[in-house]
PDB file of C-alpha atoms in Angstrom:
ATOM      1  CA  THR A   1       0.000   0.000   0.000  1.00  0.00           C
ATOM      2  CA  GLN A   2       1.343   3.402  -0.939  1.00  0.00           C
ATOM      3  CA  LEU A   3       1.143   5.933   1.847  1.00  0.00           C
ATOM      4  CA  LEU A   4       1.052   9.696   1.740  1.00  0.00           C
ATOM      5  CA  GLU A   5       1.785  11.514   4.974  1.00  0.00           C
ATOM      6  CA  GLN A   6       0.756  15.109   5.402  1.00  0.00           C
ATOM      7  CA  SER A   7       2.142  17.532   7.940  1.00  0.00           C
ATOM      8  CA  PRO A   8       1.163  19.291   9.971  1.00  0.00           C
ATOM      9  CA  GLN A   9      -2.204  17.725  10.712  1.00  0.00           C
ATOM     10  CA  PHE A  10      -3.539  20.960  12.161  1.00  0.00           C
ATOM     11  CA  LEU A  11      -2.485  24.547  11.643  1.00  0.00           C
ATOM     12  CA  SER A  12      -3.983  27.671  13.176  1.00  0.00           C
ATOM     13  CA  ILE A  13      -2.551  31.001  12.081  1.00  0.00           C
ATOM     14  CA  GLN A  14      -3.407  34.678  11.945  1.00  0.00           C
ATOM     15  CA  GLU A  15      -4.507  36.416   8.781  1.00  0.00           C
ATOM     16  CA  GLY A  16      -1.511  37.660   6.803  1.00  0.00           C
ATOM     17  CA  GLU A  17       0.896  34.922   7.885  1.00  0.00           C
ATOM     18  CA  ASN A  18       2.607  32.530   5.485  1.00  0.00           C
ATOM     19  CA  LEU A  19       2.449  28.759   5.798  1.00  0.00           C
ATOM     20  CA  THR A  20       3.675  25.578   4.175  1.00  0.00           C
ATOM     21  CA  VAL A  21       1.978  22.190   4.130  1.00  0.00           C
ATOM     22  CA  TYR A  22       3.934  19.051   3.279  1.00  0.00           C
ATOM     23  CA  CYS A  23       2.962  15.793   1.596  1.00  0.00           C
ATOM     24  CA  ASN A  24       5.555  12.999   1.774  1.00  0.00           C
ATOM     25  CA  SER A  25       5.815   9.417   0.608  1.00  0.00           C
ATOM     26  CA  SER A  26       8.434   6.707   0.154  1.00  0.00           C
ATOM     27  CA  SER A  27       6.767   5.844  -3.156  1.00  0.00           C
ATOM     28  CA  VAL A  28       7.085   7.519  -6.527  1.00  0.00           C
ATOM     29  CA  PHE A  29       3.955   8.960  -8.076  1.00  0.00           C
ATOM     30  CA  SER A  30       3.356   9.793 -11.720  1.00  0.00           C
ATOM     31  CA  SER A  31       1.316  12.814 -10.676  1.00  0.00           C
ATOM     32  CA  LEU A  32       0.088  14.479  -7.542  1.00  0.00           C
ATOM     33  CA  GLN A  33      -3.042  16.493  -6.886  1.00  0.00           C
ATOM     34  CA  TRP A  34      -3.999  18.962  -4.177  1.00  0.00           C
ATOM     35  CA  TYR A  35      -7.615  19.394  -3.077  1.00  0.00           C
ATOM     36  CA  ARG A  36      -9.344  21.767  -0.677  1.00  0.00           C
ATOM     37  CA  GLN A  37     -12.398  20.683   1.265  1.00  0.00           C
ATOM     38  CA  GLU A  38     -14.795  22.904   3.187  1.00  0.00           C
ATOM     39  CA  PRO A  39     -17.092  21.597   5.941  1.00  0.00           C
ATOM     40  CA  GLY A  40     -20.085  19.675   4.620  1.00  0.00           C
ATOM     41  CA  GLU A  41     -18.779  19.587   1.063  1.00  0.00           C
ATOM     42  CA  GLY A  42     -16.712  17.346  -1.155  1.00  0.00           C
ATOM     43  CA  PRO A  43     -13.078  18.098  -1.998  1.00  0.00           C
ATOM     44  CA  VAL A  44     -12.377  20.449  -4.886  1.00  0.00           C
ATOM     45  CA  LEU A  45      -9.273  20.108  -7.055  1.00  0.00           C
ATOM     46  CA  LEU A  46      -6.769  22.951  -6.776  1.00  0.00           C
ATOM     47  CA  VAL A  47      -3.903  21.720  -8.951  1.00  0.00           C
ATOM     48  CA  THR A  48      -2.219  18.716 -10.530  1.00  0.00           C
ATOM     49  CA  VAL A  49       1.592  18.486 -10.746  1.00  0.00           C
ATOM     50  CA  VAL A  50       3.160  15.981 -13.073  1.00  0.00           C
ATOM     51  CA  THR A  51       6.862  16.709 -13.627  1.00  0.00           C
ATOM     52  CA  GLY A  52       9.543  16.300 -10.950  1.00  0.00           C
ATOM     53  CA  GLY A  53      10.603  19.761  -9.734  1.00  0.00           C
ATOM     54  CA  GLU A  54       7.497  21.377 -11.179  1.00  0.00           C
ATOM     55  CA  VAL A  55       6.227  24.551  -9.531  1.00  0.00           C
ATOM     56  CA  LYS A  56       2.703  25.843 -10.105  1.00  0.00           C
ATOM     57  CA  LYS A  57       1.204  29.047  -8.785  1.00  0.00           C
ATOM     58  CA  LEU A  58      -2.452  29.731  -8.187  1.00  0.00           C
ATOM     59  CA  LYS A  59      -2.763  33.327  -6.923  1.00  0.00           C
ATOM     60  CA  ARG A  60      -1.293  33.195  -3.387  1.00  0.00           C
ATOM     61  CA  LEU A  61      -0.830  29.408  -3.459  1.00  0.00           C
ATOM     62  CA  THR A  62       2.411  27.829  -4.692  1.00  0.00           C
ATOM     63  CA  PHE A  63       2.626  24.092  -5.292  1.00  0.00           C
ATOM     64  CA  GLN A  64       5.855  22.179  -5.775  1.00  0.00           C
ATOM     65  CA  PHE A  65       6.457  18.574  -6.813  1.00  0.00           C
ATOM     66  CA  GLY A  66       9.685  17.064  -5.528  1.00  0.00           C
ATOM     67  CA  ASP A  67      12.454  16.203  -7.962  1.00  0.00           C
ATOM     68  CA  ALA A  68      12.052  12.499  -7.211  1.00  0.00           C
ATOM     69  CA  ARG A  69       8.238  12.740  -7.416  1.00  0.00           C
ATOM     70  CA  LYS A  70       7.868  11.385  -3.889  1.00  0.00           C
ATOM     71  CA  ASP A  71       6.849  14.575  -2.124  1.00  0.00           C
ATOM     72  CA  SER A  72       5.054  17.854  -2.607  1.00  0.00           C
ATOM     73  CA  SER A  73       4.455  21.084  -0.776  1.00  0.00           C
ATOM     74  CA  LEU A  74       1.810  23.768  -0.717  1.00  0.00           C
ATOM     75  CA  HIS A  75       2.826  27.272   0.322  1.00  0.00           C
ATOM     76  CA  ILE A  76       0.254  29.968   1.032  1.00  0.00           C
ATOM     77  CA  THR A  77       1.371  33.576   1.142  1.00  0.00           C
ATOM     78  CA  ALA A  78      -0.507  36.121   3.258  1.00  0.00           C
ATOM     79  CA  ALA A  79      -3.209  33.683   4.337  1.00  0.00           C
ATOM     80  CA  GLN A  80      -6.797  34.909   4.484  1.00  0.00           C
ATOM     81  CA  PRO A  81      -9.796  33.569   6.428  1.00  0.00           C
ATOM     82  CA  GLY A  82     -11.187  32.287   3.118  1.00  0.00           C
ATOM     83  CA  ASP A  83      -8.244  29.864   2.942  1.00  0.00           C
ATOM     84  CA  THR A  84      -9.633  27.975   5.945  1.00  0.00           C
ATOM     85  CA  GLY A  85     -10.341  24.345   5.142  1.00  0.00           C
ATOM     86  CA  LEU A  86      -8.956  20.840   4.872  1.00  0.00           C
ATOM     87  CA  TYR A  87      -6.123  20.468   2.366  1.00  0.00           C
ATOM     88  CA  LEU A  88      -5.626  17.013   0.886  1.00  0.00           C
ATOM     89  CA  CYS A  89      -2.883  15.704  -1.339  1.00  0.00           C
ATOM     90  CA  ALA A  90      -3.486  12.671  -3.560  1.00  0.00           C
ATOM     91  CA  GLY A  91      -0.955  10.683  -5.555  1.00  0.00           C
ATOM     92  CA  HIS A  92      -1.505   8.670  -8.689  1.00  0.00           C
ATOM     93  CA  ASN A  93       0.644   5.845  -9.974  1.00  0.00           C
ATOM     94  CA  ALA A  94       0.265   3.671 -13.066  1.00  0.00           C
ATOM     95  CA  GLY A  95      -2.914   2.055 -11.773  1.00  0.00           C
ATOM     96  CA  ASN A  96      -6.468   3.291 -11.598  1.00  0.00           C
ATOM     97  CA  MET A  97      -6.429   4.575  -8.049  1.00  0.00           C
ATOM     98  CA  LEU A  98      -5.607   7.766  -6.237  1.00  0.00           C
ATOM     99  CA  THR A  99      -4.014   7.521  -2.796  1.00  0.00           C
ATOM    100  CA  PHE A 100      -4.994  10.333  -0.437  1.00  0.00           C
ATOM    101  CA  GLY A 101      -3.036  11.753   2.450  1.00  0.00           C
ATOM    102  CA  GLY A 102      -4.643  12.276   5.851  1.00  0.00           C
ATOM    103  CA  GLY A 103      -5.113  15.980   5.288  1.00  0.00           C
ATOM    104  CA  THR A 104      -4.035  19.246   6.904  1.00  0.00           C
ATOM    105  CA  ARG A 105      -6.764  21.219   8.615  1.00  0.00           C
ATOM    106  CA  LEU A 106      -6.018  24.937   8.306  1.00  0.00           C
ATOM    107  CA  MET A 107      -7.709  27.691  10.257  1.00  0.00           C
ATOM    108  CA  VAL A 108      -6.926  31.299   9.448  1.00  0.00           C
ATOM    109  CA  LYS A 109      -8.122  33.714  12.110  1.00  0.00           C
ATOM    110  CA  PRO A 110      -8.967  37.317  11.222  1.00  0.00           C
TER     111      PRO A 110
ATOM    112  CA  ASN B   1     -25.360  20.871 -15.190  1.00  0.00           C
ATOM    113  CA  ALA B   2     -25.599  19.419 -11.652  1.00  0.00           C
ATOM    114  CA  GLY B   3     -22.191  17.678 -11.590  1.00  0.00           C
ATOM    115  CA  VAL B   4     -22.136  14.812  -9.083  1.00  0.00           C
ATOM    116  CA  THR B   5     -25.207  14.335  -6.900  1.00  0.00           C
ATOM    117  CA  GLN B   6     -25.582  12.048  -3.895  1.00  0.00           C
ATOM    118  CA  THR B   7     -28.606  10.955  -1.891  1.00  0.00           C
ATOM    119  CA  PRO B   8     -29.393  10.830   0.927  1.00  0.00           C
ATOM    120  CA  LYS B   9     -27.385  13.556   2.670  1.00  0.00           C
ATOM    121  CA  PHE B  10     -27.720  11.910   6.056  1.00  0.00           C
ATOM    122  CA  GLN B  11     -28.820   8.442   7.190  1.00  0.00           C
ATOM    123  CA  VAL B  12     -29.083   6.586  10.470  1.00  0.00           C
ATOM    124  CA  LEU B  13     -29.075   2.785  10.377  1.00  0.00           C
ATOM    125  CA  LYS B  14     -29.243   0.040  12.917  1.00  0.00           C
ATOM    126  CA  THR B  15     -26.618  -2.692  12.923  1.00  0.00           C
ATOM    127  CA  GLY B  16     -27.537  -5.352  10.370  1.00  0.00           C
ATOM    128  CA  GLN B  17     -29.704  -3.144   8.178  1.00  0.00           C
ATOM    129  CA  SER B  18     -28.946  -2.713   4.505  1.00  0.00           C
ATOM    130  CA  MET B  19     -29.160   0.380   2.360  1.00  0.00           C
ATOM    131  CA  THR B  20     -28.096   1.877  -0.935  1.00  0.00           C
ATOM    132  CA  LEU B  21     -26.283   5.181  -1.326  1.00  0.00           C
ATOM    133  CA  GLN B  22     -27.119   6.789  -4.642  1.00  0.00           C
ATOM    134  CA  CYS B  23     -24.669   8.626  -6.882  1.00  0.00           C
ATOM    135  CA  ALA B  24     -25.276  10.188 -10.282  1.00  0.00           C
ATOM    136  CA  GLN B  25     -23.215  12.389 -12.594  1.00  0.00           C
ATOM    137  CA  ASP B  26     -24.206  14.295 -15.718  1.00  0.00           C
ATOM    138  CA  MET B  27     -20.733  14.991 -17.135  1.00  0.00           C
ATOM    139  CA  ASN B  28     -20.511  11.779 -19.186  1.00  0.00           C
ATOM    140  CA  HIS B  29     -17.470  10.670 -17.179  1.00  0.00           C
ATOM    141  CA  GLU B  30     -16.385   7.069 -17.617  1.00  0.00           C
ATOM    142  CA  TYR B  31     -14.548   6.791 -14.313  1.00  0.00           C
ATOM    143  CA  MET B  32     -16.497   6.794 -11.035  1.00  0.00           C
ATOM    144  CA  SER B  33     -15.479   5.898  -7.525  1.00  0.00           C
ATOM    145  CA  TRP B  34     -16.645   5.703  -3.924  1.00  0.00           C
ATOM    146  CA  TYR B  35     -14.580   6.887  -0.977  1.00  0.00           C
ATOM    147  CA  ARG B  36     -15.116   6.963   2.739  1.00  0.00           C
ATOM    148  CA  GLN B  37     -13.689   9.714   4.907  1.00  0.00           C
ATOM    149  CA  ASP B  38     -12.865   9.182   8.550  1.00  0.00           C
ATOM    150  CA  PRO B  39     -11.177  11.685  10.889  1.00  0.00           C
ATOM    151  CA  GLY B  40      -7.426  11.876  10.337  1.00  0.00           C
ATOM    152  CA  MET B  41      -7.472   9.249   7.588  1.00  0.00           C
ATOM    153  CA  GLY B  42      -8.181  11.295   4.501  1.00  0.00           C
ATOM    154  CA  LEU B  43     -10.183   9.529   1.821  1.00  0.00           C
ATOM    155  CA  ARG B  44     -10.016   5.777   1.311  1.00  0.00           C
ATOM    156  CA  LEU B  45     -11.169   4.169  -1.909  1.00  0.00           C
ATOM    157  CA  ILE B  46     -13.938   1.573  -1.534  1.00  0.00           C
ATOM    158  CA  HIS B  47     -14.816   0.613  -5.124  1.00  0.00           C
ATOM    159  CA  TYR B  48     -14.381   2.151  -8.529  1.00  0.00           C
ATOM    160  CA  SER B  49     -15.613   1.723 -12.078  1.00  0.00           C
ATOM    161  CA  VAL B  50     -13.867   2.515 -15.364  1.00  0.00           C
ATOM    162  CA  GLY B  51     -17.070   2.296 -17.380  1.00  0.00           C
ATOM    163  CA  ALA B  52     -20.560   0.830 -17.509  1.00  0.00           C
ATOM    164  CA  GLY B  53     -20.509  -2.845 -16.598  1.00  0.00           C
ATOM    165  CA  ILE B  54     -16.978  -2.720 -15.124  1.00  0.00           C
ATOM    166  CA  THR B  55     -16.226  -2.405 -11.418  1.00  0.00           C
ATOM    167  CA  ASP B  56     -13.229  -3.182  -9.236  1.00  0.00           C
ATOM    168  CA  GLN B  57     -12.245  -3.136  -5.585  1.00  0.00           C
ATOM    169  CA  GLY B  58     -10.367  -0.335  -3.940  1.00  0.00           C
ATOM    170  CA  GLU B  59      -8.522  -0.224  -0.642  1.00  0.00           C
ATOM    171  CA  VAL B  60     -11.440  -0.990   1.729  1.00  0.00           C
ATOM    172  CA  PRO B  61     -14.129  -2.962  -0.194  1.00  0.00           C
ATOM    173  CA  ASN B  62     -15.341  -5.351   2.509  1.00  0.00           C
ATOM    174  CA  GLY B  63     -19.006  -4.926   3.421  1.00  0.00           C
ATOM    175  CA  TYR B  64     -19.842  -2.944   0.278  1.00  0.00           C
ATOM    176  CA  ASN B  65     -21.150  -3.830  -3.168  1.00  0.00           C
ATOM    177  CA  VAL B  66     -21.373  -1.735  -6.309  1.00  0.00           C
ATOM    178  CA  SER B  67     -22.768  -2.043  -9.814  1.00  0.00           C
ATOM    179  CA  ARG B  68     -22.578   0.195 -12.886  1.00  0.00           C
ATOM    180  CA  SER B  69     -25.415  -0.425 -15.300  1.00  0.00           C
ATOM    181  CA  THR B  70     -25.264   3.056 -16.861  1.00  0.00           C
ATOM    182  CA  THR B  71     -22.570   5.701 -17.339  1.00  0.00           C
ATOM    183  CA  GLU B  72     -24.505   8.113 -15.113  1.00  0.00           C
ATOM    184  CA  ASP B  73     -25.232   6.033 -12.006  1.00  0.00           C
ATOM    185  CA  PHE B  74     -22.974   4.261  -9.524  1.00  0.00           C
ATOM    186  CA  PRO B  75     -24.846   3.100  -6.391  1.00  0.00           C
ATOM    187  CA  LEU B  76     -23.070   1.787  -3.304  1.00  0.00           C
ATOM    188  CA  ARG B  77     -24.785  -0.930  -1.282  1.00  0.00           C
ATOM    189  CA  LEU B  78     -24.149  -1.728   2.345  1.00  0.00           C
ATOM    190  CA  LEU B  79     -25.119  -5.360   2.787  1.00  0.00           C
ATOM    191  CA  SER B  80     -25.336  -5.561   6.582  1.00  0.00           C
ATOM    192  CA  ALA B  81     -24.404  -2.305   8.270  1.00  0.00           C
ATOM    193  CA  ALA B  82     -21.882  -2.314  11.117  1.00  0.00           C
ATOM    194  CA  PRO B  83     -20.836   0.523  13.479  1.00  0.00           C
ATOM    195  CA  SER B  84     -17.394   0.496  11.789  1.00  0.00           C
ATOM    196  CA  GLN B  85     -19.123   1.754   8.646  1.00  0.00           C
ATOM    197  CA  THR B  86     -20.098   5.003  10.340  1.00  0.00           C
ATOM    198  CA  SER B  87     -18.419   7.544   8.097  1.00  0.00           C
ATOM    199  CA  VAL B  88     -18.903  10.191   5.451  1.00  0.00           C
ATOM    200  CA  TYR B  89     -19.166   8.693   1.970  1.00  0.00           C
ATOM    201  CA  PHE B  90     -18.158  10.562  -1.156  1.00  0.00           C
ATOM    202  CA  CYS B  91     -18.812   9.640  -4.744  1.00  0.00           C
ATOM    203  CA  ALA B  92     -16.516  11.054  -7.409  1.00  0.00           C
ATOM    204  CA  SER B  93     -16.287  11.003 -11.169  1.00  0.00           C
ATOM    205  CA  SER B  94     -13.435  11.724 -13.562  1.00  0.00           C
ATOM    206  CA  TYR B  95     -12.906  11.991 -17.299  1.00  0.00           C
ATOM    207  CA  SER B  96      -9.877   9.716 -17.101  1.00  0.00           C
ATOM    208  CA  ARG B  97      -8.634   6.835 -15.015  1.00  0.00           C
ATOM    209  CA  GLY B  98      -6.896   7.713 -11.759  1.00  0.00           C
ATOM    210  CA  SER B  99      -4.868  10.703 -12.844  1.00  0.00           C
ATOM    211  CA  GLY B 100      -7.716  12.918 -13.937  1.00  0.00           C
ATOM    212  CA  ALA B 101      -9.309  15.555 -11.767  1.00  0.00           C
ATOM    213  CA  GLN B 102     -11.862  13.977  -9.465  1.00  0.00           C
ATOM    214  CA  TYR B 103     -15.211  15.760  -9.186  1.00  0.00           C
ATOM    215  CA  PHE B 104     -16.770  14.974  -5.839  1.00  0.00           C
ATOM    216  CA  GLY B 105     -20.371  14.940  -4.713  1.00  0.00           C
ATOM    217  CA  PRO B 106     -21.464  16.655  -1.477  1.00  0.00           C
ATOM    218  CA  GLY B 107     -21.259  13.442   0.553  1.00  0.00           C
ATOM    219  CA  THR B 108     -23.567  11.192   2.577  1.00  0.00           C
ATOM    220  CA  ARG B 109     -23.107  11.159   6.331  1.00  0.00           C
ATOM    221  CA  LEU B 110     -23.922   7.682   7.674  1.00  0.00           C
ATOM    222  CA  LEU B 111     -24.361   6.742  11.322  1.00  0.00           C
ATOM    223  CA  VAL B 112     -24.694   3.068  12.223  1.00  0.00           C
ATOM    224  CA  LEU B 113     -25.964   2.399  15.733  1.00  0.00           C
TER     225      LEU B 113
END
């Protein structure tokens, strides 16, 4: 079974602070996705990274895929209360399944 | 365009009861899947389907059955509910196998007493 470990599990910060969330595995993935989930709703895809070393930016969010395609990070600059939610990473290999990490629950206080 | 819809939103069952969780999508996606979400464990794949008439087991299939008679619908059946099946269940669809963006429904919250 391929495992994805996310850290930290919980993060509570003040509005305007920066933060980084990590997603690590001992396995290689062909691609990795990041989702955000709000209470009472299903996860929504934020980004997919495919190439080792790839960096993608989505407004204040920066996603990086590790060179060896075993890890990824999500950096949020100047966090806002609207960024509050559960952030999930999910890795895909050659099969038909996505493997999800346990999630990082972020709370941004005004 | 409703995306992925799930019914019911909330259900309470007694141990041993059976029920079917409904899932439908209107995006003509071939790939559909069922996940369960438990605190601190992210999403775990129960069953998936790569097209009508084709289903396969995921990571945690025991106690669940699925069928895929049409592209649109992918129901999940609990054969004999157990307290360990208390969870939030999400259905998802995708235009491609595994690596494509998953579109999730709003979830069904199930409590088994």
